[in-house]
Coordinates of C-alpha atoms and ligand atoms in Angstrom, one line a residue:
M28 CA 43.0 20.1 2.6
K29 CA 46.5 18.7 2.8
G30 CA 47.5 15.4 4.2
T31 CA 46.8 11.7 3.8
M32 CA 43.9 9.4 4.4
R33 CA 42.7 5.8 4.4
A34 CA 41.3 4.5 1.1
I35 CA 40.3 1.1 -0.2
I36 CA 42.2 1.0 -3.5
K37 CA 42.6 -1.2 -6.5
P38 CA 46.4 -1.5 -6.2
T39 CA 47.2 -3.3 -9.4
A40 CA 45.6 -4.8 -12.5
A41 CA 44.6 -8.1 -10.8
A42 CA 41.8 -9.5 -8.5
G43 CA 41.6 -8.1 -5.0
A44 CA 41.9 -4.8 -3.2
A45 CA 44.1 -3.1 -0.5
L46 CA 43.8 -0.5 2.2
A47 CA 46.1 2.4 1.7
T48 CA 46.7 4.3 4.9
D49 CA 48.6 7.2 3.4
W50 CA 46.7 8.0 0.3
P51 CA 46.7 11.7 -0.6
I52 CA 43.5 13.6 0.3
P53 CA 42.0 14.7 -3.1
Q54 CA 42.7 18.3 -4.1
I55 CA 39.6 20.0 -5.5
G56 CA 39.0 22.3 -8.4
P57 CA 36.9 25.5 -8.4
K58 CA 33.6 23.7 -9.1
D59 CA 34.3 20.7 -6.8
L60 CA 33.5 19.7 -3.2
L61 CA 35.7 17.8 -0.8
I62 CA 33.5 15.5 1.3
K63 CA 34.2 13.6 4.5
V64 CA 32.6 10.2 3.7
K65 CA 30.1 9.0 6.4
A66 CA 28.7 5.9 4.7
A67 CA 29.4 4.1 1.4
A68 CA 27.8 1.0 -0.1
I69 CA 29.2 -1.8 -2.3
C70 CA 27.6 -2.0 -5.7
G71 CA 27.7 -4.8 -8.3
T72 CA 30.1 -2.7 -10.2
D73 CA 32.5 -2.6 -7.3
S74 CA 32.5 -6.4 -7.2
H75 CA 33.4 -6.4 -10.9
I76 CA 36.4 -4.1 -10.0
Y77 CA 37.3 -6.3 -7.0
E78 CA 37.2 -9.5 -9.1
W79 CA 38.9 -7.6 -12.0
T80 CA 36.5 -8.8 -14.7
P81 CA 36.8 -7.6 -18.3
Y82 CA 34.2 -4.9 -17.5
A83 CA 36.6 -3.5 -14.9
Q84 CA 39.8 -4.0 -16.9
S85 CA 38.5 -1.9 -19.7
R86 CA 37.5 1.0 -17.4
V87 CA 39.6 1.3 -14.2
K88 CA 43.2 2.4 -14.1
P89 CA 45.0 1.2 -10.9
P90 CA 46.1 2.3 -8.5
T91 CA 43.0 4.2 -7.5
P92 CA 40.4 4.4 -4.7
I93 CA 37.2 2.6 -5.6
G94 CA 33.5 2.8 -4.7
H95 CA 30.8 5.3 -5.8
E96 CA 27.6 5.0 -3.7
F97 CA 28.0 7.3 -0.7
C98 CA 26.9 10.1 1.6
G99 CA 29.0 12.5 3.6
E100 CA 29.7 16.0 4.9
V101 CA 31.1 18.8 2.8
V102 CA 34.4 20.0 4.4
E103 CA 35.7 22.2 1.5
A104 CA 33.9 23.9 -1.4
G105 CA 35.6 25.3 -4.6
A106 CA 35.5 29.1 -5.2
Q107 CA 32.8 28.8 -7.9
V108 CA 30.5 26.4 -6.0
E109 CA 27.2 28.1 -5.3
N110 CA 24.6 25.4 -4.6
I111 CA 26.3 23.7 -1.6
Q112 CA 28.1 25.0 1.5
V113 CA 30.7 23.6 3.9
G114 CA 28.8 21.6 6.6
D115 CA 26.1 20.4 4.2
M116 CA 25.3 16.7 4.1
V117 CA 25.2 15.4 0.6
A118 CA 24.6 12.2 -1.3
G119 CA 26.5 11.6 -4.6
E120 CA 25.1 11.4 -8.0
T121 CA 27.6 9.1 -9.6
H122 CA 27.1 10.0 -13.3
I123 CA 29.4 13.0 -13.9
P124 CA 28.1 14.9 -17.0
C125 CA 30.1 17.1 -19.3
G126 CA 27.5 19.8 -19.4
K127 CA 28.1 20.5 -23.1
C128 CA 26.9 17.6 -25.3
L129 CA 23.6 16.9 -27.0
L130 CA 22.3 14.9 -24.1
C131 CA 23.4 17.3 -21.4
T132 CA 21.9 20.3 -23.2
T133 CA 18.6 18.5 -23.8
G134 CA 17.9 17.6 -20.2
Q135 CA 19.4 14.1 -20.1
P136 CA 22.8 14.6 -18.5
H137 CA 22.5 11.2 -16.7
I138 CA 23.3 9.6 -20.1
C139 CA 25.8 12.3 -21.2
Q140 CA 27.8 11.3 -24.3
N141 CA 31.1 12.0 -22.4
M142 CA 29.9 10.7 -19.1
L143 CA 32.4 9.8 -16.4
I144 CA 31.4 7.5 -13.5
L145 CA 32.6 8.3 -10.0
G146 CA 34.8 5.6 -8.6
I147 CA 35.3 4.0 -12.0
H148 CA 36.8 6.8 -14.2
T149 CA 37.6 9.0 -11.2
P150 CA 38.9 8.3 -7.7
G151 CA 36.3 6.6 -5.5
V152 CA 34.6 7.0 -2.2
F153 CA 35.6 4.0 0.0
A154 CA 37.9 6.4 1.8
D155 CA 37.9 9.1 4.5
Y156 CA 37.5 11.8 1.9
T157 CA 36.4 12.1 -1.7
S158 CA 36.0 14.8 -4.2
L159 CA 32.8 15.4 -6.2
P160 CA 31.8 18.0 -8.8
S161 CA 29.2 20.2 -7.1
V162 CA 26.7 19.5 -10.0
C163 CA 26.7 15.9 -8.7
A164 CA 25.8 16.7 -5.1
W165 CA 22.3 16.1 -3.8
K166 CA 21.8 18.1 -0.6
L167 CA 20.2 16.3 2.3
P168 CA 18.2 17.8 5.1
K169 CA 20.1 18.4 8.4
G170 CA 20.4 15.3 10.5
F171 CA 19.6 12.9 7.6
D172 CA 20.7 9.3 8.3
P173 CA 24.0 8.8 6.4
E174 CA 23.2 5.1 5.9
V175 CA 20.0 6.1 4.1
G176 CA 22.0 8.8 2.2
A177 CA 24.4 6.1 0.8
L178 CA 21.4 4.1 -0.4
L179 CA 19.7 6.9 -2.4
E180 CA 21.9 6.3 -5.5
P181 CA 21.1 2.5 -5.9
M182 CA 17.5 3.0 -4.8
G183 CA 17.3 5.7 -7.5
V184 CA 18.1 3.1 -10.2
G185 CA 15.1 1.0 -9.1
V186 CA 12.8 4.0 -8.8
H187 CA 13.9 5.3 -12.2
G188 CA 13.0 2.0 -13.8
A189 CA 9.8 1.5 -11.9
L190 CA 8.5 5.0 -12.5
L191 CA 9.1 5.1 -16.3
G192 CA 5.3 4.6 -16.4
S193 CA 2.3 4.2 -14.2
L194 CA 2.2 1.5 -11.5
H195 CA -1.1 2.2 -9.8
A196 CA -3.5 -0.8 -9.7
M197 CA -1.1 -2.7 -12.0
N198 CA 0.3 -6.2 -11.8
V199 CA 4.1 -5.7 -11.5
A200 CA 6.7 -8.4 -11.8
V201 CA 10.2 -7.7 -10.5
L202 CA 12.9 -10.2 -11.6
G203 CA 15.8 -10.2 -9.2
S204 CA 15.6 -9.1 -5.6
G205 CA 19.0 -7.7 -4.7
P206 CA 18.9 -4.2 -3.2
I207 CA 17.9 -2.5 -6.5
G208 CA 15.2 -5.1 -7.3
A209 CA 13.8 -5.1 -3.8
L210 CA 13.6 -1.3 -3.7
A211 CA 12.0 -1.3 -7.2
A212 CA 9.4 -3.7 -5.7
A213 CA 9.0 -1.4 -2.8
T214 CA 8.4 1.5 -5.2
A215 CA 5.7 -0.5 -7.0
A216 CA 4.0 -1.3 -3.7
A217 CA 4.3 2.3 -2.4
C218 CA 2.8 3.6 -5.7
G219 CA -0.3 1.4 -5.4
A220 CA 0.5 -1.6 -7.5
K221 CA -2.2 -4.4 -7.3
K222 CA 0.2 -7.3 -7.1
V223 CA 4.0 -7.1 -6.7
M224 CA 5.4 -10.4 -7.9
V225 CA 9.1 -10.9 -7.2
S226 CA 11.5 -13.7 -8.2
D227 CA 15.0 -14.5 -7.0
M228 CA 17.2 -17.6 -6.6
E229 CA 17.8 -16.7 -3.0
D230 CA 15.0 -17.0 -0.4
V231 CA 16.6 -14.5 1.9
R232 CA 16.4 -12.0 -0.8
L233 CA 12.8 -12.8 -1.4
E234 CA 12.2 -12.2 2.3
M235 CA 13.9 -8.8 1.9
A236 CA 11.4 -7.9 -0.9
K237 CA 8.5 -9.2 1.2
G238 CA 9.5 -6.9 4.0
L239 CA 9.3 -4.0 1.5
G240 CA 5.9 -4.8 0.1
A241 CA 6.2 -7.7 -2.4
T242 CA 2.9 -9.7 -2.4
H243 CA 4.0 -12.8 -4.3
L244 CA 7.4 -14.5 -4.1
Y245 CA 8.9 -17.0 -6.6
N246 CA 12.1 -18.9 -6.6
P247 CA 13.0 -20.3 -10.1
K248 CA 14.6 -23.2 -8.3
R249 CA 11.1 -24.3 -7.4
D250 CA 8.7 -22.3 -9.5
D251 CA 8.0 -21.7 -13.2
V252 CA 7.9 -18.0 -12.8
V253 CA 6.4 -17.2 -16.2
A254 CA 3.6 -19.7 -15.6
E255 CA 3.0 -18.3 -12.0
V256 CA 2.8 -14.7 -13.2
R257 CA 0.4 -15.7 -16.0
K258 CA -1.7 -17.6 -13.5
E259 CA -1.8 -14.6 -11.1
T260 CA -2.9 -12.3 -13.9
G261 CA -5.8 -14.2 -15.4
G262 CA -3.6 -15.6 -18.1
Y263 CA -2.7 -12.2 -19.5
G264 CA 0.7 -11.6 -18.0
A265 CA 2.1 -8.7 -16.0
D266 CA 1.3 -5.1 -16.9
V267 CA 4.8 -4.1 -15.9
V268 CA 8.0 -6.2 -15.8
L269 CA 11.2 -4.9 -14.2
E270 CA 14.2 -7.0 -15.1
V271 CA 17.0 -6.5 -12.6
T272 CA 19.1 -9.7 -13.0
G273 CA 20.8 -9.2 -16.3
V274 CA 20.7 -13.0 -16.7
P275 CA 20.0 -13.8 -20.4
A276 CA 17.4 -16.5 -19.8
V277 CA 15.6 -14.3 -17.2
M278 CA 15.7 -11.4 -19.7
E279 CA 14.0 -13.6 -22.2
S280 CA 11.4 -14.7 -19.7
A281 CA 10.7 -11.0 -18.9
L282 CA 9.2 -10.6 -22.4
K283 CA 7.2 -13.9 -22.0
M284 CA 5.6 -12.9 -18.7
A285 CA 4.6 -9.4 -19.9
R286 CA 1.0 -9.0 -21.1
K287 CA 0.2 -7.7 -24.6
A288 CA 0.9 -3.9 -24.7
G289 CA 2.7 -4.2 -21.4
R290 CA 5.9 -2.5 -20.4
V291 CA 9.2 -4.3 -19.9
T292 CA 12.1 -2.3 -18.4
F293 CA 15.6 -3.7 -18.4
I294 CA 17.8 -2.6 -15.5
G295 CA 20.2 -5.5 -14.9
L296 CA 23.4 -5.6 -17.0
P297 CA 24.1 -8.8 -18.9
N298 CA 27.6 -10.1 -19.2
N299 CA 26.8 -12.4 -22.1
P300 CA 25.0 -12.3 -25.4
I301 CA 21.3 -12.7 -25.1
V302 CA 19.2 -15.0 -27.3
F303 CA 15.5 -14.2 -27.8
N304 CA 14.1 -17.4 -29.4
D305 CA 10.7 -16.1 -30.2
F306 CA 11.0 -12.3 -30.7
A307 CA 7.9 -12.2 -32.9
N308 CA 5.5 -13.7 -30.4
D309 CA 7.2 -12.5 -27.3
L310 CA 7.6 -8.9 -28.3
I311 CA 6.5 -7.7 -31.7
Y312 CA 3.0 -9.3 -31.8
K313 CA 2.5 -8.2 -28.2
E314 CA 3.3 -4.6 -28.9
L315 CA 5.5 -4.4 -25.8
K316 CA 7.0 -1.2 -24.7
V317 CA 10.6 -2.1 -24.0
S318 CA 13.3 0.2 -22.6
G319 CA 16.6 0.2 -20.8
V320 CA 17.3 2.3 -17.8
T321 CA 20.7 3.4 -16.4
G322 CA 21.3 5.5 -13.3
R323 CA 18.9 8.2 -12.2
T324 CA 17.5 11.2 -14.1
M325 CA 19.2 14.4 -12.8
Y326 CA 17.3 15.3 -10.7
E327 CA 13.7 14.1 -11.1
T328 CA 14.6 10.7 -9.8
W329 CA 16.2 12.1 -6.7
Y330 CA 13.1 14.1 -5.9
Q331 CA 11.0 11.0 -6.3
V332 CA 13.3 8.9 -4.1
T333 CA 13.2 11.6 -1.4
A334 CA 9.4 11.8 -1.6
L335 CA 9.0 8.0 -1.3
I336 CA 11.2 8.0 1.8
E337 CA 9.6 11.0 3.3
S338 CA 6.2 9.4 2.8
G339 CA 7.2 6.7 5.2
K340 CA 6.1 4.1 2.7
I341 CA 9.6 2.8 2.0
D342 CA 12.4 2.2 4.6
P343 CA 15.4 1.6 2.4
K344 CA 17.5 0.5 5.5
K345 CA 15.7 -2.8 5.2
V346 CA 18.1 -3.8 2.4
I347 CA 21.2 -3.2 4.6
T348 CA 22.6 -6.5 6.0
H349 CA 26.3 -5.8 6.7
R350 CA 28.3 -2.9 8.0
F351 CA 32.2 -2.8 8.1
P352 CA 35.0 -0.4 8.8
L353 CA 37.3 0.3 5.9
E354 CA 39.9 -2.1 7.3
K355 CA 37.5 -5.0 6.8
Y356 CA 37.3 -4.5 3.0
D357 CA 37.9 -8.1 2.1
E358 CA 35.1 -9.2 4.4
G359 CA 32.9 -6.6 2.8
F360 CA 33.6 -7.7 -0.7
R361 CA 33.1 -11.4 0.3
A362 CA 29.7 -10.6 1.8
A363 CA 28.7 -8.7 -1.4
R364 CA 30.0 -11.5 -3.6
D365 CA 28.1 -14.2 -1.9
R366 CA 24.8 -12.4 -2.9
V367 CA 22.9 -13.8 0.0
G368 CA 22.5 -10.6 1.9
G369 CA 21.5 -7.1 0.8
K370 CA 23.6 -4.0 0.9
V371 CA 27.1 -4.0 2.4
L372 CA 28.1 -0.7 3.8
F373 CA 31.5 0.7 4.7
L374 CA 31.4 3.2 7.6
P375 CA 34.8 5.0 7.8
E376 CA 34.1 6.1 11.4
L377 CA 33.2 2.6 12.6
K378 CA 35.8 1.1 14.9
Ligands
ZN421 ZN1 26.3 1.5 -8.2
ZN422 ZN1 27.4 15.7 -21.8

């Protein structure tokens, strides 16, 4: 498709963003799709790009459209695309695999050695149109709510972390109740966890988790979370701890509140070095099973997310607190930065 479009771009190597009204519509290759964006969501990574943190400086090359969590309608398909047709609604898998490396050829393309991330290494989705390799398109049923479609990617991160092991009848602690943490808590509740104990510094975010099935809420401003979790679990500690804050002290507390032989999954990304003061007692002697999680498996996690939503046990729209047209990009990023709400969406067709 020829022509120009609106796009929220990173114009220069500095803090802030801009709305371009005459950005060229992406031209697609033979294996790509051109997608009309229906809904897109701001991720923590986008806030890094907006604020122009060192994380963003080392990855993003301005000027470029930003954003990666999205859903839209396919309006053009490359000649070699077989799995998707014009008119299909799709959500975007944001990890773009090379298809050739050790990880890709052994069933783990979501951690491809040569991975590119949509909207970070490639042009983003906060725009009227975006391009996507067809291998990264997750086809949605006809009439699927685009707002839910835009949430599948971040929800998948929480689901991937939560479902690394069993949750049924288990005591699960979730540290951090932003959208990913709240949806990880929802996953634990939907999968039959006994107690779903959630901590966050913001009470509104705890309420969000409560609405999704959390049974116990803790605010570190008031509560000793490690002590509370131990108390709730007969002194043993949680069977499963999902760490979604990336805050070094909270990451250390995740080990402390896990029971012996428990599972700790790290999802939140730390910006700073982490000190584990008592690694022997907190991890080694406990025989903890510790792992990291990034993105979603391609595509087991997407099937799991779809099944959880179709079961009716999780309504991901409960994490949406703001909706803006592209023009109100500064307001959107401000709402995301203040971290009091949940997901902030850009709806290109909103007036
Ligand atoms: Zn994201
Ligand atoms: Zn690869």
